[in-house]
mmCIF file with all atom_site columns, C-alpha atoms and ligand atoms in Angstrom:
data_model
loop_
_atom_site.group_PDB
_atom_site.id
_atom_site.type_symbol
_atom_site.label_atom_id
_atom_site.label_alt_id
_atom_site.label_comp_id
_atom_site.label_asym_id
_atom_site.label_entity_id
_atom_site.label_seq_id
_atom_site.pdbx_PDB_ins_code
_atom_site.Cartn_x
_atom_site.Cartn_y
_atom_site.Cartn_z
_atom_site.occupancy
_atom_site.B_iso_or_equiv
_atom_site.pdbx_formal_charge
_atom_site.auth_seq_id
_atom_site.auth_comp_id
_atom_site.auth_asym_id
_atom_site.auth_atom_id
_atom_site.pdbx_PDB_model_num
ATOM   1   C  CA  . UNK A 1 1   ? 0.000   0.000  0.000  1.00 0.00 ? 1   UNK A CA  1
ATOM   2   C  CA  . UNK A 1 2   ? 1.216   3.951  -0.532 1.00 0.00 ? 2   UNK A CA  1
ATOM   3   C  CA  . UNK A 1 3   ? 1.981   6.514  1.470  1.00 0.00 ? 3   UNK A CA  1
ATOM   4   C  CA  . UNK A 1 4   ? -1.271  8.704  1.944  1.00 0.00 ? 4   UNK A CA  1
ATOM   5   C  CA  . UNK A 1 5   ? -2.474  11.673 4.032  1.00 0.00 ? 5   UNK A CA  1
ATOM   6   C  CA  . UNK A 1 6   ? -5.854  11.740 5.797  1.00 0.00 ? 6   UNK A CA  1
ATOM   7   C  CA  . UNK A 1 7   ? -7.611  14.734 7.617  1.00 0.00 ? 7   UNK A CA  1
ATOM   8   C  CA  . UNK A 1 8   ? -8.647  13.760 10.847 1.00 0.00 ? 8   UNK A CA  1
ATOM   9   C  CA  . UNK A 1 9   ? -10.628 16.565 13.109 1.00 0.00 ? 9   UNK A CA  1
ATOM   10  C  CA  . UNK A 1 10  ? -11.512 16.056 16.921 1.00 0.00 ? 10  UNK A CA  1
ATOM   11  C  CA  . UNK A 1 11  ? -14.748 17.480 17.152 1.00 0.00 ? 11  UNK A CA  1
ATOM   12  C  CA  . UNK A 1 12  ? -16.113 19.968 19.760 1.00 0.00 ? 12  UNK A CA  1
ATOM   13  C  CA  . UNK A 1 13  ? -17.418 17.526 22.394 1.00 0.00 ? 13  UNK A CA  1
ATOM   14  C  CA  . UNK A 1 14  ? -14.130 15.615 21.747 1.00 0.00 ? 14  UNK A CA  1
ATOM   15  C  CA  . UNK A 1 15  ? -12.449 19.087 22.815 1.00 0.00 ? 15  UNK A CA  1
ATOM   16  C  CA  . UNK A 1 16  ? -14.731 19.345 25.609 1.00 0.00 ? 16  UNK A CA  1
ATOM   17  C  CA  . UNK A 1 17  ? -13.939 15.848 26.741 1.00 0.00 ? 17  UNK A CA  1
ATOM   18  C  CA  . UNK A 1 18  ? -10.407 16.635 26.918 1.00 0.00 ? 18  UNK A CA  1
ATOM   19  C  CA  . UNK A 1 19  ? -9.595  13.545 24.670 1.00 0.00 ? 19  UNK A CA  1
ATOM   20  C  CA  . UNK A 1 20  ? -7.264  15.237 22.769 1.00 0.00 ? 20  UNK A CA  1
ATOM   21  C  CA  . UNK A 1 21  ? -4.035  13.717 23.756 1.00 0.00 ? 21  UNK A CA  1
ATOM   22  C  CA  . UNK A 1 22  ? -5.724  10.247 23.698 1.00 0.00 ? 22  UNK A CA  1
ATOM   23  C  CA  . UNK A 1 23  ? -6.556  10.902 20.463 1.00 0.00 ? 23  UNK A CA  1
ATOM   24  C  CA  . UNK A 1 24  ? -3.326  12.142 19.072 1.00 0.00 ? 24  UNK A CA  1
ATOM   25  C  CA  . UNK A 1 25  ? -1.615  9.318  21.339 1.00 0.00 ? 25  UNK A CA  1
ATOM   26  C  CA  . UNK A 1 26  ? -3.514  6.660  19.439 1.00 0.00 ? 26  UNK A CA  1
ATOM   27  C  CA  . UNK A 1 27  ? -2.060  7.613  16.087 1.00 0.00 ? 27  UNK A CA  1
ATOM   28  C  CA  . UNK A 1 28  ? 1.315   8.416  16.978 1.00 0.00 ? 28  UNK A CA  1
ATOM   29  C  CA  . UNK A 1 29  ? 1.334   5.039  18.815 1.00 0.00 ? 29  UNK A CA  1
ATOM   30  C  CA  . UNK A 1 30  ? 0.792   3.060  16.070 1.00 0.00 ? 30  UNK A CA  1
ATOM   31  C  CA  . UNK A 1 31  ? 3.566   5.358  13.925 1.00 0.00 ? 31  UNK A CA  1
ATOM   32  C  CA  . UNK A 1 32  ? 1.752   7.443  11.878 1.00 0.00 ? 32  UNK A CA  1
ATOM   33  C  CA  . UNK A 1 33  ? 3.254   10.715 11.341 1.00 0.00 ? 33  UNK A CA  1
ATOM   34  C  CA  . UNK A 1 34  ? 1.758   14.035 11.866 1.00 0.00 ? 34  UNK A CA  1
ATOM   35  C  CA  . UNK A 1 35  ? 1.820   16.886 9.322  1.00 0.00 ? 35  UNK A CA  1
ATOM   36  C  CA  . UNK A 1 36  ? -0.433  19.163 10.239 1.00 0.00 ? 36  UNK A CA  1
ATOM   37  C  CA  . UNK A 1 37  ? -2.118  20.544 13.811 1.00 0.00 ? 37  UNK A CA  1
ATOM   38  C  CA  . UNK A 1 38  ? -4.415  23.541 14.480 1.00 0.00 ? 38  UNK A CA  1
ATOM   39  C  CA  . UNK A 1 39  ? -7.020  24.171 17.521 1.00 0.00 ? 39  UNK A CA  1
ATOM   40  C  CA  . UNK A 1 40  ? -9.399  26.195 15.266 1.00 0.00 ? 40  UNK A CA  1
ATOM   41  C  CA  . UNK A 1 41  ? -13.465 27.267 15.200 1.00 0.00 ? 41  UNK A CA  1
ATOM   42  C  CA  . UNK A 1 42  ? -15.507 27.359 12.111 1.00 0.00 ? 42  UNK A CA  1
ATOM   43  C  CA  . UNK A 1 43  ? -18.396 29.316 11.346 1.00 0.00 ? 43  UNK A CA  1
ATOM   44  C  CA  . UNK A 1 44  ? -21.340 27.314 9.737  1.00 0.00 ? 44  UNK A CA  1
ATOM   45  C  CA  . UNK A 1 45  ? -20.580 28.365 6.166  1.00 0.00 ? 45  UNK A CA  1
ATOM   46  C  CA  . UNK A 1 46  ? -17.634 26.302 6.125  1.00 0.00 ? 46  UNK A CA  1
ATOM   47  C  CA  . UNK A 1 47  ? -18.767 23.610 8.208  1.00 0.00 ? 47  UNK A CA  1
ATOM   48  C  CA  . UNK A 1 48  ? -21.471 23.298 5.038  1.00 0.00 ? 48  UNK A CA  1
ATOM   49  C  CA  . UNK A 1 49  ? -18.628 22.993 2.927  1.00 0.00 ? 49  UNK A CA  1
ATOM   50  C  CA  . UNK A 1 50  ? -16.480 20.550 4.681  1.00 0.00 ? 50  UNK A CA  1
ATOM   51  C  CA  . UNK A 1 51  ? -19.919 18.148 5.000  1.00 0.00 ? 51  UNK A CA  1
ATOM   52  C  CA  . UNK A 1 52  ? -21.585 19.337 1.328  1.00 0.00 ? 52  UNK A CA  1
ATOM   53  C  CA  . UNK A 1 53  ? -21.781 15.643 0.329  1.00 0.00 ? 53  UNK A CA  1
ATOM   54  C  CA  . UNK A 1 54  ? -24.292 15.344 2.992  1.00 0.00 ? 54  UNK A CA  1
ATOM   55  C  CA  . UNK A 1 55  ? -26.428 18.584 2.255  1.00 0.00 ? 55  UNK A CA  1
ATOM   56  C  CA  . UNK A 1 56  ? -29.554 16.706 1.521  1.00 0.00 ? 56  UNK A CA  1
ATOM   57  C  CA  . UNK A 1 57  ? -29.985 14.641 4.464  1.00 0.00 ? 57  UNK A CA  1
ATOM   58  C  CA  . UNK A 1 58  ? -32.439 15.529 7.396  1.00 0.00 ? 58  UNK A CA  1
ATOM   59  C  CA  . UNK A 1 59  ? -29.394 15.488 9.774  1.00 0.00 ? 59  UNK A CA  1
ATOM   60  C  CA  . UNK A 1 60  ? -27.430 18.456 7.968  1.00 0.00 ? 60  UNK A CA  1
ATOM   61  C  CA  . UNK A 1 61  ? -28.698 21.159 9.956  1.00 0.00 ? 61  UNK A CA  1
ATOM   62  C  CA  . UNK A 1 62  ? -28.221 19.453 13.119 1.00 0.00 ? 62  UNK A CA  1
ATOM   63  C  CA  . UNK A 1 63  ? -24.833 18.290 12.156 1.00 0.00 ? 63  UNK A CA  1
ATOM   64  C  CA  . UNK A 1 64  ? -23.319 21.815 10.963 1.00 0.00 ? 64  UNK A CA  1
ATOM   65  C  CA  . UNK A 1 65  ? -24.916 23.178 14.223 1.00 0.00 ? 65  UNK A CA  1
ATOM   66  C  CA  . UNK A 1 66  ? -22.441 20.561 16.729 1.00 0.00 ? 66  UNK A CA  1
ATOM   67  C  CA  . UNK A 1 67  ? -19.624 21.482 14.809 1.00 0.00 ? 67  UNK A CA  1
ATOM   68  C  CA  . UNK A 1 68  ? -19.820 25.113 14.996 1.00 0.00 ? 68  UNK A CA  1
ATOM   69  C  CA  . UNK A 1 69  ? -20.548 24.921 18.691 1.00 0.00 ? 69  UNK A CA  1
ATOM   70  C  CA  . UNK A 1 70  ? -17.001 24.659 20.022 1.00 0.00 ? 70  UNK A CA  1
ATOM   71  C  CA  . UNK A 1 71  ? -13.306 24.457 19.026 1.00 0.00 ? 71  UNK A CA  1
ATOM   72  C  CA  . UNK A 1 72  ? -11.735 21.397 16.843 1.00 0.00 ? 72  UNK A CA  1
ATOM   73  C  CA  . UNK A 1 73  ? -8.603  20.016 16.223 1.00 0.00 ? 73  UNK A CA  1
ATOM   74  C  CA  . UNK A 1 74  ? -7.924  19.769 12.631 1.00 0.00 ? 74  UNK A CA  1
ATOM   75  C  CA  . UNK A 1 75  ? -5.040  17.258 12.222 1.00 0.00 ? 75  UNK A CA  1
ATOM   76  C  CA  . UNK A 1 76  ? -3.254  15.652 8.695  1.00 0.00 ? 76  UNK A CA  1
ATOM   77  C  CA  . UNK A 1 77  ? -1.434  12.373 9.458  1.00 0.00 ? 77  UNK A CA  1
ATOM   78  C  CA  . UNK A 1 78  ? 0.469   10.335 6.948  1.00 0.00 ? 78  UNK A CA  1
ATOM   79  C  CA  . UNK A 1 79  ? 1.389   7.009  5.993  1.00 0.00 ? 79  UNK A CA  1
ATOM   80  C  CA  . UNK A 1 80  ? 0.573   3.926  4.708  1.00 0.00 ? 80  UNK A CA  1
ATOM   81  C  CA  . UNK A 1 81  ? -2.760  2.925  4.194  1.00 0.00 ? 81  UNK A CA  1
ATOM   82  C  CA  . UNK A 1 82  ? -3.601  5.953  6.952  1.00 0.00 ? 82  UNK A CA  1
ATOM   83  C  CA  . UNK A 1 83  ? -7.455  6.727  5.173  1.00 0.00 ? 83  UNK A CA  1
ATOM   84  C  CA  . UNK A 1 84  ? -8.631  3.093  5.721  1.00 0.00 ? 84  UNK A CA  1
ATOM   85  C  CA  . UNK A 1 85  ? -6.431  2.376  8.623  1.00 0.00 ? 85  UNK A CA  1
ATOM   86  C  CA  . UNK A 1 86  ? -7.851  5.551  10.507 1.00 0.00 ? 86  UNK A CA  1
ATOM   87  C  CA  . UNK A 1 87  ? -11.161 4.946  9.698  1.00 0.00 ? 87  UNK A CA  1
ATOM   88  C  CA  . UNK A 1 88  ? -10.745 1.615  11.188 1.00 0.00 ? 88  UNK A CA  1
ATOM   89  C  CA  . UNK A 1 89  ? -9.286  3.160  14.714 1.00 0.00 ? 89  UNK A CA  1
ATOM   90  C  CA  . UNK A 1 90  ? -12.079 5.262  14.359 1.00 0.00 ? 90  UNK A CA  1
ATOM   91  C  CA  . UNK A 1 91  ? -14.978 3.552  14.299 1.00 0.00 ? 91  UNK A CA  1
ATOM   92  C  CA  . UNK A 1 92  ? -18.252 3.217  12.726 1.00 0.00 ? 92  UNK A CA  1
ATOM   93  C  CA  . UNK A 1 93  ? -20.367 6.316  12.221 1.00 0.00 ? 93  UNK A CA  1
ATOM   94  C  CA  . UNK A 1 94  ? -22.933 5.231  15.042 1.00 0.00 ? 94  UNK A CA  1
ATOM   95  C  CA  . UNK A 1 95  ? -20.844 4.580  18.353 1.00 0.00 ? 95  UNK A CA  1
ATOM   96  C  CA  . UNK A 1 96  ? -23.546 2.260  19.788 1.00 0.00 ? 96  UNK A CA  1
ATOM   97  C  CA  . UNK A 1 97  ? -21.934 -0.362 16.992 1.00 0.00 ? 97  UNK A CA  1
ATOM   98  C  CA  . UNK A 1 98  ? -18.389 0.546  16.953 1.00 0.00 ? 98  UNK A CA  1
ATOM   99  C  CA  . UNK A 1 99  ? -16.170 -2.136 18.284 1.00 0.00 ? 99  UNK A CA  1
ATOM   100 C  CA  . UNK A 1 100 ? -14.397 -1.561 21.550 1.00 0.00 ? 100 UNK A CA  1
ATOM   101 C  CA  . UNK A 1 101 ? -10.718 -0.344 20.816 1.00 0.00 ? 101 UNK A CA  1
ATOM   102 C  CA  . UNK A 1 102 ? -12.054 2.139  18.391 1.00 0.00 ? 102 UNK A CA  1
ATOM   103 C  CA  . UNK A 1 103 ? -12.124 6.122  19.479 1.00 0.00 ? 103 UNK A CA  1
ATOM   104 C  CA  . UNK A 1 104 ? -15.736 5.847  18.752 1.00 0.00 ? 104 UNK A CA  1
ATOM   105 C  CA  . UNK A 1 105 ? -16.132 2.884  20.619 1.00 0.00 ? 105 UNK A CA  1
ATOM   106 C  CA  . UNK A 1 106 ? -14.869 3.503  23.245 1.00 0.00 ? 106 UNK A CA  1
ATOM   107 C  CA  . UNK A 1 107 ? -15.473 7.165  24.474 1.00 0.00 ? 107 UNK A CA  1
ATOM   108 C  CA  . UNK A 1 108 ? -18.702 8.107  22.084 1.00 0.00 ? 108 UNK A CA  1
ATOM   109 C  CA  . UNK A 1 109 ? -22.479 6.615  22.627 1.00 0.00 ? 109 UNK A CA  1
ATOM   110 C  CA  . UNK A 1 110 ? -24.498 9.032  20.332 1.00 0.00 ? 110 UNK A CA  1
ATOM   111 C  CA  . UNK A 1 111 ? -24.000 9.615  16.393 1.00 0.00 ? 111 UNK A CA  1
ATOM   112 C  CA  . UNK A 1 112 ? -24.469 13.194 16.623 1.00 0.00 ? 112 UNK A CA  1
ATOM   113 C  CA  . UNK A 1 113 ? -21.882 13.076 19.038 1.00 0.00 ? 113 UNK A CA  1
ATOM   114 C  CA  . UNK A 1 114 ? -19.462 10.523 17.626 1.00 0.00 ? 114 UNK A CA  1
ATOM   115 C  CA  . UNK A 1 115 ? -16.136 12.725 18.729 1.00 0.00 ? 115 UNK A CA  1
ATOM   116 C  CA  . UNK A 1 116 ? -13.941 12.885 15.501 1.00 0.00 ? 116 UNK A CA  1
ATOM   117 C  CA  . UNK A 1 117 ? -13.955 12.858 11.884 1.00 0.00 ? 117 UNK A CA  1
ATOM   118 C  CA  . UNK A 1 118 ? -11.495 11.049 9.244  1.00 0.00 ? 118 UNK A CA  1
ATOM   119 C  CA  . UNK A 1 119 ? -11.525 11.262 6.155  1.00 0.00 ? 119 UNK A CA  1
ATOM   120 C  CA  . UNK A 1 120 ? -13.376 8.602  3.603  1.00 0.00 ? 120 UNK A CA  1
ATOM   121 C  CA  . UNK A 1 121 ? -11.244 8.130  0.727  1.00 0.00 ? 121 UNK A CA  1
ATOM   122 C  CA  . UNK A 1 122 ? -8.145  9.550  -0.559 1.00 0.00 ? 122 UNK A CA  1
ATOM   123 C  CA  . UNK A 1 123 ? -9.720  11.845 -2.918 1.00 0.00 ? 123 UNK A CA  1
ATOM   124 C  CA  . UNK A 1 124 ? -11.548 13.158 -0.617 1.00 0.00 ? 124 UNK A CA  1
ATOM   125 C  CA  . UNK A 1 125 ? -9.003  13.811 2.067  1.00 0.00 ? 125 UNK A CA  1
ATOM   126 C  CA  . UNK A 1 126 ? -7.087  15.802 -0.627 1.00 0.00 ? 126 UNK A CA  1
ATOM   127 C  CA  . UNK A 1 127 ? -10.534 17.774 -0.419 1.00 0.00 ? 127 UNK A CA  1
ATOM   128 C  CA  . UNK A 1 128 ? -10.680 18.304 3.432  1.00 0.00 ? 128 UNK A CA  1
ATOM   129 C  CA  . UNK A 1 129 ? -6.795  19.116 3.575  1.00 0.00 ? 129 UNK A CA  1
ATOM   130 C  CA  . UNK A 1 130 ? -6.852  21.639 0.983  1.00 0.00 ? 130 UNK A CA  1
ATOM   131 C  CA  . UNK A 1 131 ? -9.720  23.031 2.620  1.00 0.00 ? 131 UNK A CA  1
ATOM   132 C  CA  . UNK A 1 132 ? -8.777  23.038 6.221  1.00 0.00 ? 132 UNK A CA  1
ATOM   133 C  CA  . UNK A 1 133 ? -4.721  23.808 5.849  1.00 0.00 ? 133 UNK A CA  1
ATOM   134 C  CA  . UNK A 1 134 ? -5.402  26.214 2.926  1.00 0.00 ? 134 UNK A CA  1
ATOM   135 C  CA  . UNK A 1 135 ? -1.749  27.854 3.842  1.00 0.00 ? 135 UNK A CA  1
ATOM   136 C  CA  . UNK A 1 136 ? -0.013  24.096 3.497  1.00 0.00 ? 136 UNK A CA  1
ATOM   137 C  CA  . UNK A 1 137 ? 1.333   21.989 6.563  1.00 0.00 ? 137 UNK A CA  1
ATOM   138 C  CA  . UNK A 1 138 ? 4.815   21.297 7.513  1.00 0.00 ? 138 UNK A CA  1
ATOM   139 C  CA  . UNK A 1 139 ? 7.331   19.272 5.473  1.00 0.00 ? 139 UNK A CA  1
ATOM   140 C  CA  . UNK A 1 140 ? 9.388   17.044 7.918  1.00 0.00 ? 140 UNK A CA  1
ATOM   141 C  CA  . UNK A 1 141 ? 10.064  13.321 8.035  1.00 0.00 ? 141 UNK A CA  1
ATOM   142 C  CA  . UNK A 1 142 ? 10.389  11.398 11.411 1.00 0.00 ? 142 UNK A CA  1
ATOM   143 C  CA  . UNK A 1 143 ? 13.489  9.895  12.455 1.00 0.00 ? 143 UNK A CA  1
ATOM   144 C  CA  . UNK A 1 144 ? 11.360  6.932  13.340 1.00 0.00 ? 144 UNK A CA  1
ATOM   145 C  CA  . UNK A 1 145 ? 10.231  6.330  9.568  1.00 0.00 ? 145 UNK A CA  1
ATOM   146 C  CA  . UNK A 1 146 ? 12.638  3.568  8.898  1.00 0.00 ? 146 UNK A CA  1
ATOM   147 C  CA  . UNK A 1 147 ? 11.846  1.614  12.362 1.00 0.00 ? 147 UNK A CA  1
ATOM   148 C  CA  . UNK A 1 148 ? 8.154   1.744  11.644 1.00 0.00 ? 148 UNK A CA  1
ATOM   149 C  CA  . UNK A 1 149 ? 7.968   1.390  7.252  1.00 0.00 ? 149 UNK A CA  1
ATOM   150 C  CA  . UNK A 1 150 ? 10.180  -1.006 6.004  1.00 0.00 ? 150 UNK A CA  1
HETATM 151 P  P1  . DAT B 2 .   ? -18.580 9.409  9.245  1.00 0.00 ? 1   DAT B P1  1
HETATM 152 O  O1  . DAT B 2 .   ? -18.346 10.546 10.199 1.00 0.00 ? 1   DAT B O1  1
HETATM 153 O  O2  . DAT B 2 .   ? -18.479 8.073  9.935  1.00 0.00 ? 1   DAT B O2  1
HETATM 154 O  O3  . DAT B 2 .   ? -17.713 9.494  8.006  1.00 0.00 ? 1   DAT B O3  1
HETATM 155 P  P2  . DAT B 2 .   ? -20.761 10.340 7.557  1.00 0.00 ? 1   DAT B P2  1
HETATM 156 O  O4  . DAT B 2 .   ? -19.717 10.999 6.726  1.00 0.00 ? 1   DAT B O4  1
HETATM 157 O  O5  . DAT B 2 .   ? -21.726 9.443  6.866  1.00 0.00 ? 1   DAT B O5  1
HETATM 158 O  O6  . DAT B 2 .   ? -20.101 9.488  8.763  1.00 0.00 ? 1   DAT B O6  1
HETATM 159 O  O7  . DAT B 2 .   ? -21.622 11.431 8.339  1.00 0.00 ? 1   DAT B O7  1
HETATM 160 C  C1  . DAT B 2 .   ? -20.975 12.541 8.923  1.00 0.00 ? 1   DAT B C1  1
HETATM 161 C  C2  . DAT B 2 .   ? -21.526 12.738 10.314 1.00 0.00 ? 1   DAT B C2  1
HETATM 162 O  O8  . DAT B 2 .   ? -22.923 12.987 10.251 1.00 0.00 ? 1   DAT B O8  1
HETATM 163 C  C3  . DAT B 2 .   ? -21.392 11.498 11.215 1.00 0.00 ? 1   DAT B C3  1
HETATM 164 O  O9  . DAT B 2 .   ? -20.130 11.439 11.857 1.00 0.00 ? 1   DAT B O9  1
HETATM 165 C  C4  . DAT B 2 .   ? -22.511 11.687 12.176 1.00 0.00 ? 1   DAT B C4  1
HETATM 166 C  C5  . DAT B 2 .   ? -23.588 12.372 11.347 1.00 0.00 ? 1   DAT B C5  1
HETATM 167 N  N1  . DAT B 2 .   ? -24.556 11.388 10.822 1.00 0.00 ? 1   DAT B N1  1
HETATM 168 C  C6  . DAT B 2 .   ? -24.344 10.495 9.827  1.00 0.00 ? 1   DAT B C6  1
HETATM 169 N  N2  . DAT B 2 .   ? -25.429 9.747  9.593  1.00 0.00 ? 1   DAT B N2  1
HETATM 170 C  C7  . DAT B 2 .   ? -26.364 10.182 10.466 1.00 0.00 ? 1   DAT B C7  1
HETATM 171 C  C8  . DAT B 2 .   ? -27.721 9.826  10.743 1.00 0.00 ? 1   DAT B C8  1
HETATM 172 N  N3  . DAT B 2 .   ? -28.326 8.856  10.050 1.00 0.00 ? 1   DAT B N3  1
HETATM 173 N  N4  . DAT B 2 .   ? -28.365 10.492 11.728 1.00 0.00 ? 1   DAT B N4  1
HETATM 174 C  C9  . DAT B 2 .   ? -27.768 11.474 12.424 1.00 0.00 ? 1   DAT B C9  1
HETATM 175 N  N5  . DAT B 2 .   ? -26.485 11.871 12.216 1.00 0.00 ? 1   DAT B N5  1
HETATM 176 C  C10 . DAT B 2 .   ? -25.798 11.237 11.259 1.00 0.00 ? 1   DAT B C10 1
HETATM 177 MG MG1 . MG  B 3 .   ? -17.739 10.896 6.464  1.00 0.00 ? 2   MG  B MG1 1
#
């Protein structure tokens, strides 16, 4: 599999929760590296625009409404397979089924408040990062690289 980049975001009741460092822990733990890091608010226009692929459902409103309501952490991490990989050590979308192990699973119960977002597919991560890091993010590589990709 290739190297890939995947926007992850901590929503606000993740913020609220203080699982930030659990969250970032998680990744870096299992050696993916990060690129990019803001603690951020958005206003509702762009929260449409990060979610327009879900304008038309009945949960839209509702949904730009949580995400506007506090602070995020908009995050890109990189690596291999880090889209499908990330969505699996996320969860799926409704807590109540997500396995134990998984950030949803484990600290989320609702689906409107599910605690963090990842990105879908790699297309659509390009999306999210050129949205959310409009200005770029940082151009480093770990000194752990070759210990963790062979
Ligand atoms: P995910 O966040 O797992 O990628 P999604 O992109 O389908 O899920 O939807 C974005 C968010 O919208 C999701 O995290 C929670 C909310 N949501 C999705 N489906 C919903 C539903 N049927 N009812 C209420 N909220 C929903
Ligand atoms: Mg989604």
């Amino acid at each position: 599999a290739k190297m890939e980049q995947t926007f992850i975001m901590i929503k606000p009741d993740g913020v609220q929760r203080n699982l930030v460092g659990e969250i970032i822990g998680r990744f870096e733990k299992k050696g993916f590296t990060l690129k990019g890091l803001k603690l951020t608010s958005v206003d509702s226009a762009f929260a449409k625009k990060h979610y327009a692929d879900l304008s038309a459902q009945p949960f839209f409103n509702k949904l730009v409404e949580y995400i506007v309501s506090g602070p995020v952490v908009a995050m890109v991490w990189e690596g291999r397979n880090v889209v499908a990989t990330g969505r699996k050590m996320i969860g799926t979308t409704n807590p109540s089924e997500s396995a134990p192990g998984t950030i949803r699973g484990d600290y989320a119960i609702d689906m409107g408040r599910n605690v963090i977002h990842g990105s879908d597919a790699v297309e659509s991560a390009k999306k999210e990062i050129a949205l959310w890091f409009p200005q770029g993010i940082a151009e480093w590589k770990s000194s752990a690289h070759h210990w963790i990709f062979e």
